[in-house]
């Protein structure tokens, strides 16, 4: 195959030479080779501005996430001893509220009044809890939160005592 192509080119060489490209075409090609495309200068200040913007955005996101995490401050983060007291009071409060709920069917009106008082104390506790992360004196707020739980427990004990007295009175008067 190569031999036949080679012999064909040799025999028809004059025909190939007739179709030479014009001198203008070679001049144009030469001019394009000499002419280099101008590169756009890389503007360093643009890159620096973009990098600074990225750093600022990451910094703002980091601060925002940090503030969100700071809102989850717990009593244990401020004082372990107060946290133990708070857990103890919360357990007793839950137990007493369950006992109070049992008497709700017998004295629904009295139960409504009692739960209104407890609801107010719960709202105060939630306000204190929301205030804790931003408070300059967090120990004071924690003490107030624990005191609130202690008051709730005392109130529940008094309410249960009143309900027991009312039930005793009803039993004595039924006889």
Short mmCIF file of C-alpha atoms in Angstrom, two decimals:
data_model
loop_
_atom_site.label_atom_id
_atom_site.label_comp_id
_atom_site.label_asym_id
_atom_site.label_seq_id
_atom_site.Cartn_x
_atom_site.Cartn_y
_atom_site.Cartn_z
CA UNK A 1 0.00 0.00 0.00
CA UNK A 2 2.79 2.39 0.92
CA UNK A 3 4.63 1.61 -2.28
CA UNK A 4 1.63 2.38 -4.46
CA UNK A 5 1.03 5.70 -2.66
CA UNK A 6 4.67 6.59 -2.97
CA UNK A 7 4.76 5.85 -6.67
CA UNK A 8 1.54 7.79 -7.23
CA UNK A 9 2.99 10.87 -5.48
CA UNK A 10 6.23 10.64 -7.48
CA UNK A 11 4.40 10.32 -10.78
CA UNK A 12 1.99 13.17 -10.07
CA UNK A 13 4.35 15.51 -8.27
CA UNK A 14 3.97 18.27 -10.83
CA UNK A 15 0.21 18.23 -10.40
CA UNK A 16 0.61 18.69 -6.66
CA UNK A 17 3.04 21.58 -7.13
CA UNK A 18 0.54 23.49 -9.26
CA UNK A 19 -1.80 23.94 -6.34
CA UNK A 20 0.51 25.82 -4.01
CA UNK A 21 -1.06 28.21 -1.56
CA UNK A 22 -0.74 31.85 -2.47
CA UNK A 23 1.88 34.11 -0.94
CA UNK A 24 -0.89 36.14 0.70
CA UNK A 25 -2.03 33.09 2.63
CA UNK A 26 1.51 32.44 3.90
CA UNK A 27 1.86 36.11 4.87
CA UNK A 28 -1.42 35.99 6.79
CA UNK A 29 -0.38 32.82 8.62
CA UNK A 30 2.97 34.37 9.46
CA UNK A 31 1.30 37.51 10.76
CA UNK A 32 -1.04 35.47 12.98
CA UNK A 33 1.91 33.54 14.39
CA UNK A 34 3.76 36.73 15.33
CA UNK A 35 0.67 38.28 16.81
CA UNK A 36 0.20 36.85 20.31
CA UNK A 37 -3.12 37.23 21.97
CA UNK A 38 -2.97 39.71 24.75
CA UNK A 39 -3.68 38.11 28.07
CA UNK A 40 -5.94 40.02 30.31
CA UNK A 41 -3.93 41.14 33.26
CA UNK A 42 -4.96 39.37 36.42
CA UNK A 43 -6.09 42.03 38.76
CA UNK A 44 -4.75 41.13 42.14
CA UNK A 45 -7.10 43.47 43.96
CA UNK A 46 -10.09 41.54 42.57
CA UNK A 47 -8.77 38.28 43.98
CA UNK A 48 -7.96 39.91 47.29
CA UNK A 49 -11.44 41.44 47.46
CA UNK A 50 -13.08 38.09 46.76
CA UNK A 51 -10.93 36.36 49.38
CA UNK A 52 -11.73 39.06 51.94
CA UNK A 53 -15.45 38.73 51.22
CA UNK A 54 -15.29 34.97 51.73
CA UNK A 55 -13.43 35.43 55.03
CA UNK A 56 -16.00 37.98 56.22
CA UNK A 57 -18.92 35.71 55.31
CA UNK A 58 -17.37 32.75 57.13
CA UNK A 59 -16.65 34.95 60.13
CA UNK A 60 -20.24 36.17 60.31
CA UNK A 61 -21.59 32.63 59.99
CA UNK A 62 -19.25 31.47 62.74
CA UNK A 63 -20.41 34.28 65.05
CA UNK A 64 -24.07 33.59 64.29
CA UNK A 65 -23.73 29.86 64.97
CA UNK A 66 -21.79 30.65 68.14
CA UNK A 67 -24.60 32.86 69.42
CA UNK A 68 -27.16 30.17 68.63
CA UNK A 69 -25.18 27.62 70.60
CA UNK A 70 -24.77 30.07 73.46
CA UNK A 71 -28.56 30.24 73.89
CA UNK A 72 -28.57 26.61 74.99
CA UNK A 73 -26.82 27.45 78.25
CA UNK A 74 -27.95 25.18 81.04
CA UNK A 75 -27.81 25.48 84.80
CA UNK A 76 -25.11 22.80 84.90
CA UNK A 77 -22.89 25.06 82.77
CA UNK A 78 -23.00 27.69 85.52
CA UNK A 79 -23.11 25.64 88.73
CA UNK A 80 -23.10 21.88 89.19
CA UNK A 81 -24.50 22.04 92.73
CA UNK A 82 -27.46 24.15 91.64
CA UNK A 83 -28.01 21.81 88.72
CA UNK A 84 -28.31 18.87 91.13
CA UNK A 85 -30.84 20.79 93.24
CA UNK A 86 -32.80 21.75 90.14
CA UNK A 87 -32.94 18.13 88.94
CA UNK A 88 -34.06 17.00 92.41
CA UNK A 89 -36.80 19.65 92.60
CA UNK A 90 -37.95 18.94 89.04
CA UNK A 91 -38.36 15.24 89.84
CA UNK A 92 -40.38 15.99 92.97
CA UNK A 93 -42.47 18.58 91.12
CA UNK A 94 -43.33 16.05 88.42
CA UNK A 95 -44.34 13.53 91.06
CA UNK A 96 -46.51 16.06 92.93
CA UNK A 97 -48.14 17.30 89.71
CA UNK A 98 -49.09 13.72 88.88
CA UNK A 99 -50.65 13.37 92.33
CA UNK A 100 -52.49 16.65 91.86
CA UNK A 101 -53.82 15.51 88.48
CA UNK A 102 -55.38 12.47 90.15
CA UNK A 103 -57.52 14.75 92.32
CA UNK A 104 -58.54 16.87 89.31
CA UNK A 105 -61.66 14.83 88.59
CA UNK A 106 -62.93 15.20 92.17
CA UNK A 107 -62.32 18.97 92.38
CA UNK A 108 -62.03 20.41 88.85
CA UNK A 109 -62.56 24.03 89.92
CA UNK A 110 -59.92 23.84 92.62
CA UNK A 111 -57.57 22.08 90.18
CA UNK A 112 -57.95 24.94 87.66
CA UNK A 113 -56.97 27.49 90.30
CA UNK A 114 -54.00 25.43 91.39
CA UNK A 115 -52.73 24.91 87.84
CA UNK A 116 -53.06 28.64 87.12
CA UNK A 117 -50.66 29.37 89.98
CA UNK A 118 -48.25 26.72 88.74
CA UNK A 119 -48.49 28.00 85.18
CA UNK A 120 -47.46 31.46 86.36
CA UNK A 121 -44.42 30.02 88.13
CA UNK A 122 -43.54 28.00 85.01
CA UNK A 123 -43.71 31.16 82.90
CA UNK A 124 -41.40 32.93 85.35
CA UNK A 125 -39.00 29.99 85.16
CA UNK A 126 -38.95 30.11 81.35
CA UNK A 127 -38.25 33.86 81.44
CA UNK A 128 -35.33 33.24 83.77
CA UNK A 129 -34.07 30.45 81.53
CA UNK A 130 -34.22 32.75 78.49
CA UNK A 131 -32.40 35.46 80.44
CA UNK A 132 -29.60 33.12 81.57
CA UNK A 133 -27.33 33.23 78.46
CA UNK A 134 -27.29 37.03 78.29
CA UNK A 135 -27.18 37.79 82.00
CA UNK A 136 -24.01 39.37 83.38
CA UNK A 137 -24.60 37.59 86.70
CA UNK A 138 -25.53 34.07 85.67
CA UNK A 139 -25.13 32.65 89.16
CA UNK A 140 -27.83 34.99 90.42
CA UNK A 141 -30.20 33.89 87.64
CA UNK A 142 -29.46 30.22 88.36
CA UNK A 143 -30.21 30.77 92.05
CA UNK A 144 -33.51 32.40 91.07
CA UNK A 145 -34.34 29.45 88.79
CA UNK A 146 -33.67 26.93 91.56
CA UNK A 147 -35.64 29.06 94.03
CA UNK A 148 -38.53 29.09 91.54
CA UNK A 149 -38.48 25.29 91.43
CA UNK A 150 -38.38 25.18 95.21
CA UNK A 151 -41.40 27.50 95.42
CA UNK A 152 -43.25 25.33 92.89
CA UNK A 153 -42.57 22.28 95.05
CA UNK A 154 -43.76 24.03 98.22
CA UNK A 155 -46.88 25.25 96.42
CA UNK A 156 -47.66 21.75 95.17
CA UNK A 157 -47.23 20.35 98.67
CA UNK A 158 -49.63 22.96 100.05
CA UNK A 159 -52.12 22.29 97.27
CA UNK A 160 -52.03 18.55 97.93
CA UNK A 161 -52.48 19.23 101.64
CA UNK A 162 -55.51 21.41 100.90
CA UNK A 163 -57.01 18.77 98.63
CA UNK A 164 -56.49 16.11 101.29
CA UNK A 165 -58.15 18.35 103.88
CA UNK A 166 -61.10 18.98 101.54
CA UNK A 167 -61.46 15.24 100.93
CA UNK A 168 -61.27 14.52 104.67
CA UNK A 169 -63.89 17.17 105.34
CA UNK A 170 -66.19 15.68 102.69
CA UNK A 171 -65.77 12.19 104.16
CA UNK A 172 -66.46 13.36 107.70
CA UNK A 173 -69.58 15.26 106.63
CA UNK A 174 -70.95 12.34 104.61
CA UNK A 175 -71.09 10.08 107.63
#
